[in-house]
Coordinates of C-alpha atoms and ligand atoms in Angstrom, one line a residue:
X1 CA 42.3 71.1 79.8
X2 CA 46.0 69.7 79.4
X3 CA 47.0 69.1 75.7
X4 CA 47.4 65.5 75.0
X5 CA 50.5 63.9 75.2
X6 CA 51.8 62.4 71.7
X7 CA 54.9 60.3 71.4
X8 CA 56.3 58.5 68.5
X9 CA 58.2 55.0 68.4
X10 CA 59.8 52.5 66.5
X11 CA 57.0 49.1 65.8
X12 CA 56.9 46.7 68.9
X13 CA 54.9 43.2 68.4
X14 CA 52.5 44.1 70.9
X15 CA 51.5 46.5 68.5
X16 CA 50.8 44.7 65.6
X17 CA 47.1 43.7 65.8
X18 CA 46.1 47.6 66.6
X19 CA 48.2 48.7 63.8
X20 CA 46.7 46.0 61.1
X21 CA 43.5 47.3 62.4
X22 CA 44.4 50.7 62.2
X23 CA 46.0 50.2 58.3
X24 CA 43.2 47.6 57.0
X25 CA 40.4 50.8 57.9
X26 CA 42.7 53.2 56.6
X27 CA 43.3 51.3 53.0
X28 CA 40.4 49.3 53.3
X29 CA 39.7 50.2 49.0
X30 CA 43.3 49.7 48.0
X31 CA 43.8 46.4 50.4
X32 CA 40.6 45.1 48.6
X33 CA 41.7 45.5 45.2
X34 CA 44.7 44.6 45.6
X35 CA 43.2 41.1 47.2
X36 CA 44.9 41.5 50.1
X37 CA 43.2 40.4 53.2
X38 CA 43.0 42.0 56.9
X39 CA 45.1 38.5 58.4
X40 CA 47.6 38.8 55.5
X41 CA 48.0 42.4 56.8
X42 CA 48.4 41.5 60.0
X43 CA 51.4 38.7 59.1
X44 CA 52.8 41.6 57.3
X45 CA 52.9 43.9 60.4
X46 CA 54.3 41.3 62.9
X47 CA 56.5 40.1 60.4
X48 CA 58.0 43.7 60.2
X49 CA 58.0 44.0 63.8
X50 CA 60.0 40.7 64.2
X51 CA 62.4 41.6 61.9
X52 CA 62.8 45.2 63.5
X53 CA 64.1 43.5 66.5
X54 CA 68.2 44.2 67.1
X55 CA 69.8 40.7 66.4
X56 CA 67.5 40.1 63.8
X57 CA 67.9 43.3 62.2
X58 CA 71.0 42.6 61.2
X59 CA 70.7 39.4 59.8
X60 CA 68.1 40.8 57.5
X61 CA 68.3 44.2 56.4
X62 CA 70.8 43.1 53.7
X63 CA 68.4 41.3 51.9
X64 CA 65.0 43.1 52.5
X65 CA 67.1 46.8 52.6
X66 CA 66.7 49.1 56.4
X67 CA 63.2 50.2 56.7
X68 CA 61.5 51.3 60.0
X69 CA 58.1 51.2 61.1
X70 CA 56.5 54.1 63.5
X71 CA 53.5 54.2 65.8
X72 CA 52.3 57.0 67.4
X73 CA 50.3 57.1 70.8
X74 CA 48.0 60.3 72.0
X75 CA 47.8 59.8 75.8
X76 CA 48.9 56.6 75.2
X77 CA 46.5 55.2 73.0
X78 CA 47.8 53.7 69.6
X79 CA 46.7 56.5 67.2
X80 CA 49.0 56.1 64.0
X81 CA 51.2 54.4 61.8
X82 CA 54.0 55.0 59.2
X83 CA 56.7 53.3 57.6
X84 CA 59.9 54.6 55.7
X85 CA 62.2 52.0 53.0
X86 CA 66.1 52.3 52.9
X87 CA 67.9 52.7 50.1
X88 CA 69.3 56.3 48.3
X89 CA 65.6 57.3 48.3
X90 CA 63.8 56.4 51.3
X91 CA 59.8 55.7 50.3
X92 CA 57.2 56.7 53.3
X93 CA 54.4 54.6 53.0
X94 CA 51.2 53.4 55.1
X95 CA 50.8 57.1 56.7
X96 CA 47.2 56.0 58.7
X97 CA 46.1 58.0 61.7
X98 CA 42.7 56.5 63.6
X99 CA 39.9 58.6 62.9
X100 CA 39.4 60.1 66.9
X101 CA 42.7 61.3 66.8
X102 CA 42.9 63.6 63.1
X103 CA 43.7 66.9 63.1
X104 CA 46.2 66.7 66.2
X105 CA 49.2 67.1 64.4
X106 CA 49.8 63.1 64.6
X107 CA 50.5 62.7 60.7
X108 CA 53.0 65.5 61.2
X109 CA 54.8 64.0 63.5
X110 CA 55.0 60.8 62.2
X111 CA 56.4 62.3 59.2
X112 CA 58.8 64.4 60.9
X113 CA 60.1 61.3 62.9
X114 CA 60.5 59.2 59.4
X115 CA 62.8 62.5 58.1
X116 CA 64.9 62.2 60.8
X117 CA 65.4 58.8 60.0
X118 CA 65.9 58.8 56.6
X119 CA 68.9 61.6 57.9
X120 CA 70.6 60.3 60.0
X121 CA 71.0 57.7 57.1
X122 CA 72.8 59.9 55.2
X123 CA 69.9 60.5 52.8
X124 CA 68.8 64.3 51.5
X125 CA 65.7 63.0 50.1
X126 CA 62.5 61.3 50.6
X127 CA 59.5 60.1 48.1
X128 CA 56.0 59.4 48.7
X129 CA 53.0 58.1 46.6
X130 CA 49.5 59.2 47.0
X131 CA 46.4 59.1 45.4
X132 CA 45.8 61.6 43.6
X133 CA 42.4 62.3 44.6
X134 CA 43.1 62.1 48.5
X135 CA 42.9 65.6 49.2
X136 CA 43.5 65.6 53.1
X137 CA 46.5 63.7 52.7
X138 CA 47.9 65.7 49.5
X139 CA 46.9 69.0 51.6
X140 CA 48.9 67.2 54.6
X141 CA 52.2 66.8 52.2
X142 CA 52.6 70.2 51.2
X143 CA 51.9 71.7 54.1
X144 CA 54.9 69.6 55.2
X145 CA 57.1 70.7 52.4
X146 CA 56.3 67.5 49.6
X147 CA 55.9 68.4 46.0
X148 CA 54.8 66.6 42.8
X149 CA 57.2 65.2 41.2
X150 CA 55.7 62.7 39.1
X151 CA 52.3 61.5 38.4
X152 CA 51.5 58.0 37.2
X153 CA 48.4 55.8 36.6
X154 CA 47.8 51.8 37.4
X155 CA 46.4 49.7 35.1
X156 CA 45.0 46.1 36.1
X157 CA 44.7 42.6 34.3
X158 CA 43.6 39.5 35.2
X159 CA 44.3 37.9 31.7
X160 CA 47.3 37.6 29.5
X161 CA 45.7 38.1 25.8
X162 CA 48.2 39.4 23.9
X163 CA 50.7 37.9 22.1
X164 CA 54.2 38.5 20.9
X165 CA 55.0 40.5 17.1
X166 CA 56.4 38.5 14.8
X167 CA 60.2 39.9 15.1
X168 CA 60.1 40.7 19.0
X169 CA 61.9 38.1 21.4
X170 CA 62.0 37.7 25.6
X171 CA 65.0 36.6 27.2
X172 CA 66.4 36.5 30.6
X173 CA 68.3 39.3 31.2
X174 CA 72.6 38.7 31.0
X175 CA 75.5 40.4 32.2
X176 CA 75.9 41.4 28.2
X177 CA 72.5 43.4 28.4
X178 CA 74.1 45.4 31.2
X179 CA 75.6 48.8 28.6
X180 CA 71.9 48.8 26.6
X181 CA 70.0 49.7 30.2
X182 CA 71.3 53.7 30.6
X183 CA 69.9 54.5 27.2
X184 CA 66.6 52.4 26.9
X185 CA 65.5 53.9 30.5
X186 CA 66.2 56.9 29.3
X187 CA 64.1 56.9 26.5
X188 CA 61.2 55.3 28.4
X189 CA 60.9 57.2 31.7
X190 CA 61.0 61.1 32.4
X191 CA 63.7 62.3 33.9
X192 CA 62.4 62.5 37.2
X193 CA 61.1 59.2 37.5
X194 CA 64.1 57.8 37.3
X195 CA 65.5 60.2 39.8
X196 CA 63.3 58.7 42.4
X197 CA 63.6 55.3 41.6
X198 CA 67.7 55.0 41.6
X199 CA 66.9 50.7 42.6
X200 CA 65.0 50.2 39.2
X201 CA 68.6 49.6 37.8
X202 CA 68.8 46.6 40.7
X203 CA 65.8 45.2 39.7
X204 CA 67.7 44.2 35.9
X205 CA 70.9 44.1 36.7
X206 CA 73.0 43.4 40.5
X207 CA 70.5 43.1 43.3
X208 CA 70.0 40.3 45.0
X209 CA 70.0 36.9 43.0
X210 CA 66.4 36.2 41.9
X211 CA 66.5 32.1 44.5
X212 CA 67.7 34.2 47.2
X213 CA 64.5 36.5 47.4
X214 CA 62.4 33.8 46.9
X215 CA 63.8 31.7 49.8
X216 CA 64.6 35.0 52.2
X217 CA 62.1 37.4 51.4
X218 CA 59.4 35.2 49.3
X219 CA 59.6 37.0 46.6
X220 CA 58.8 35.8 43.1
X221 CA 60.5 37.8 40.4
X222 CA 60.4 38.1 36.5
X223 CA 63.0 40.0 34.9
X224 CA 63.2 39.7 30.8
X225 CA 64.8 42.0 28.4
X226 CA 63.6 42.1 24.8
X227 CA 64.9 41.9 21.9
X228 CA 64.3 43.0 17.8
X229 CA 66.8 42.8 15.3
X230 CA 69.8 41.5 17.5
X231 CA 69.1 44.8 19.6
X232 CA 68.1 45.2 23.5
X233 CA 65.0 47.5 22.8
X234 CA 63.0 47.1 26.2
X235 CA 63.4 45.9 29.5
X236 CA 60.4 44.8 31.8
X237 CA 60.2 43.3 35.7
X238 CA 57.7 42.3 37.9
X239 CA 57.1 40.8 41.4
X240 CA 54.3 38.9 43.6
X241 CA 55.4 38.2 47.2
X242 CA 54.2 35.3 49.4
X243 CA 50.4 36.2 51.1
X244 CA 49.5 39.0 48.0
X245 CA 47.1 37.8 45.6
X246 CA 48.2 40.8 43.2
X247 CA 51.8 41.0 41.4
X248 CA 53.5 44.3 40.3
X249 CA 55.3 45.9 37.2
X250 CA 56.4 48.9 37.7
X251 CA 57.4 51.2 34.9
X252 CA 57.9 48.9 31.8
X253 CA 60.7 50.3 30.4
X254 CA 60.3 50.1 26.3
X255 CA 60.6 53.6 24.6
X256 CA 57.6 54.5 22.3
X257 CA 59.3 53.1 19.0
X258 CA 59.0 49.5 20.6
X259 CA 55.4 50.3 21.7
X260 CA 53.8 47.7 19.1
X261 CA 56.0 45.1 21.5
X262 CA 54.4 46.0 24.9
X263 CA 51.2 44.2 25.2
X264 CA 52.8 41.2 24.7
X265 CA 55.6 41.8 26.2
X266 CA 53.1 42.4 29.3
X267 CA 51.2 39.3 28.4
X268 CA 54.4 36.9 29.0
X269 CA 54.9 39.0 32.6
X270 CA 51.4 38.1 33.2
X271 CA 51.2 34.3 31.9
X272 CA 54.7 34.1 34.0
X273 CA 53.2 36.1 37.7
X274 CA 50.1 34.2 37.3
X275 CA 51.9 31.0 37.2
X276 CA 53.7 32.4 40.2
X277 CA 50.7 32.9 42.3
X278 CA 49.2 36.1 41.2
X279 CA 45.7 36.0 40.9
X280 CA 46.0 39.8 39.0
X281 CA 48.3 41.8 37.9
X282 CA 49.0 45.9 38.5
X283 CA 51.4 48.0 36.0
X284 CA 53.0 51.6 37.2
X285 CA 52.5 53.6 33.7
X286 CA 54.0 57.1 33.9
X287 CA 51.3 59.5 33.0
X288 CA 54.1 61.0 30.7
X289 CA 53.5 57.7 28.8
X290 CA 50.3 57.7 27.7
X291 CA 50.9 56.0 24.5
X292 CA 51.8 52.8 26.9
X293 CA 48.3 53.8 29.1
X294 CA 46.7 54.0 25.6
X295 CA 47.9 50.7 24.0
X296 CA 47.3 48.6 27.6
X297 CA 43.6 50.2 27.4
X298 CA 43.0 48.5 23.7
X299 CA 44.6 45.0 25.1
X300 CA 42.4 44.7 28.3
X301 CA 43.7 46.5 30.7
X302 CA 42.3 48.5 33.1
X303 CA 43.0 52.1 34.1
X304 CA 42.3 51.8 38.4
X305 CA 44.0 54.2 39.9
X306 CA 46.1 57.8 39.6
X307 CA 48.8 58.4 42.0
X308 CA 50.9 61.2 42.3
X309 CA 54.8 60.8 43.4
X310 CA 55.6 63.3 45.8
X311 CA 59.5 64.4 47.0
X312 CA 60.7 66.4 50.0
X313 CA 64.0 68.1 49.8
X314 CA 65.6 67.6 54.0
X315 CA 66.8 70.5 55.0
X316 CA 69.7 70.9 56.8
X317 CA 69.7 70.5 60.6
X318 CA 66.7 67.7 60.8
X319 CA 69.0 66.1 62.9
X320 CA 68.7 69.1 65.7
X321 CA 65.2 68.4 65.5
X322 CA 64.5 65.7 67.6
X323 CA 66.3 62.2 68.7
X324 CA 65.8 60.3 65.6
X325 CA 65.5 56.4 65.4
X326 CA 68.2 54.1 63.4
Ligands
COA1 C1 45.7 62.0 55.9 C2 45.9 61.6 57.3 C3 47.1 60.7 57.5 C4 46.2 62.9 58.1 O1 46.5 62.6 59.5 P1 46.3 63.7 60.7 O2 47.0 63.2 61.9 O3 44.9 64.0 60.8 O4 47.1 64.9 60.1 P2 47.7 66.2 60.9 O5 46.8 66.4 62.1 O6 49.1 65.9 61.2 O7 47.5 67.3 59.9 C5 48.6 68.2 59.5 C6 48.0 69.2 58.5 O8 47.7 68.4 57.3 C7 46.5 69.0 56.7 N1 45.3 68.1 56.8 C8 45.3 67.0 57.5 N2 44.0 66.4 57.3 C9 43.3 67.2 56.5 C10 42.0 67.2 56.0 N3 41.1 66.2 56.3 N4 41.6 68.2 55.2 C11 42.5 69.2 54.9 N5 43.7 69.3 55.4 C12 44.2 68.3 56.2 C13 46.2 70.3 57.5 O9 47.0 71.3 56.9 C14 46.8 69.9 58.9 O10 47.1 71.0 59.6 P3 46.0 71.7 60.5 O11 45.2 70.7 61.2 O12 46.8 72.6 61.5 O13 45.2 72.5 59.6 C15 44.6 61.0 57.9 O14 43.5 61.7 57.5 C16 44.4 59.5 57.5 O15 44.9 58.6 58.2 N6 43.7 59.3 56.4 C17 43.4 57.9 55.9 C18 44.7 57.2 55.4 C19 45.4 58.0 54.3 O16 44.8 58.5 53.4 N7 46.7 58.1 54.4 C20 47.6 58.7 53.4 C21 48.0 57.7 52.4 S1 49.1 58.4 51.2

């Protein structure tokens, strides 16, 4: 019997109802608690392959940042789906292969053609999250040369009960909060978070005006810095974007010594998401901070899932590999 034939290829719109099939039985537990149903899924992937098209490619990739989208076929039948981010540190997400065709080397090559891309951008590196209990997929990632790099839990609210300490103040975050930001994160995050997360900077200070990615990208944003004493002692974002019912902080950056601050600090982001849309709210805390996992825990929150951040080193002469896809 011939092997079957497996080719991988950028997103096409005729695509898009087999791949939001393919993704909403893949992530069926993650889509659900994260509200998000199969038709929003299904915007989400036409949406991406729209905007994959040439002339519109251009207009928008500098306001969403490059990304690609792969599909895979097996004797060509759709059989799998991955996506990679721009940026310094491209993120490979929504790696799904349909269960008939496992174990055929389809994952692999999906990943392999996401390498090249994230290559022949320049980039040396690429980051992946996964649960950490999804032991086929973690088995798949070293295999293919990903290690752990940093682990980190999500906690989940739908309420905003805490309030502020007397003493600790929000703001909007100024041009004259810019020299504090270096030295907080550095206190709040490991070392290797921050590594793999070089646009969390963006997300405070530069990056795209806050109107603009609500009108271009329908993102709503909340950025604060806070405040004791005079002093910048914590900075904390968050985002909800049109179609998702749950909003996002990722990595609240306040160093253990303002940890009495952080449930209400949280509790404003919440109060503010919710007003945005949001009808529940996810934190990234890393697992090197389990004072912050401890202190959510006692206001509410819940602990939902563990992920583990995974990185792969590109070797030299990825490029040689195969054709690649810009
Ligand atoms: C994880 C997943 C993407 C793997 O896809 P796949 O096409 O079957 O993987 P491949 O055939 O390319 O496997 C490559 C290697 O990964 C490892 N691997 C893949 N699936 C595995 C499993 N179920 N158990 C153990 N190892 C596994 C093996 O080492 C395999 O090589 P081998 O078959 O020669 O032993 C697929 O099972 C899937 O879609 N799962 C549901 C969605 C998901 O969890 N995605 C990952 C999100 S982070």
């Amino acid at each position: 019997m011939d092997s079957p034939t497996l080719t991988v290829r950028l997103l096409r719109l005729a695509d898009a109802e087999q791949v939001a099939m393919l993704l909403n039985d893949a992530f069926a537990d993650e889509f659900a608690a994260a509200g998000r149903p199969p038709m929003a899924v299904l915007r989400g992937v036409r949406q991406d392959a729209w905007a994959l098209r040439a002339p519109f490619r251009r207009v928008i990739a500098p306001l969403t940042g490059d990304f690609a989208v792969f599909v895979a076929s097996v004797d060509g039948q759709l059989a799998g789906t991955t996506t990679i981010s721009g940026g310094p540190v491209p993120v490979i997400s929504s790696v799904a292969v349909a269960p008939p065709y496992r174990r055929l080397g389809v994952a692999r090559a999906l990943l392999a053609q996401a390498e090249r891309y994230a290559a022949l951008h320049g980039r040396d590196i690429v980051t992946l999250d996964v649960l950490a209990h999804n032991v086929p997929a973690i088995t798949l990632y070293e295999r293919e040369g990903y290690h752990v790099a940093h682990p980190y839990t999500v906690l989940e609210t739908v309420t905003a009960a805490a309030g502020m300490p007397a003493g600790w103040r929000l703001s909007r975050v100024r041009d004259r909060d810019a020299p504090a930001f270096g030295a907080v994160a550095r206190l709040s995050l490991p070392a290797e978070a921050l590594a793999l997360v070089p646009s969390l900077r963006d997300r405070y200070l530069g990056g795209p005006p806050v109107w603009v990615e609500r009108l271009m990208a329908g993102v709503a944003t909340y950025r604060r810095v806070l405040q004791h004493d005079g002093s910048v002692r914590g900075y904390v974002s968050g985002r909800i974007s049109r179609g998702q019912q749950q909003a996002r902080i990722t990595y609240p950056l306040l160093p253990p010594d303002a940890g009495v601050a952080l449930p209400g600090t949280l509790g404003d982001a919440v109060r503010w998401l919710t007003a945005a849309g949001a009808a529940c709210v996810r934190v990234d805390v890393s697992a090197q901070r389990p004072d912050q996992v401890g202190a959510l825990e006692a206001a509410g929150w819940q602990v939902r899932w563990h992920f583990l951040q995974m990185r792969k080193v590109l070797r030299r002469g990825i490029l040689v590999a195969g054709r690649g896809e810009r």
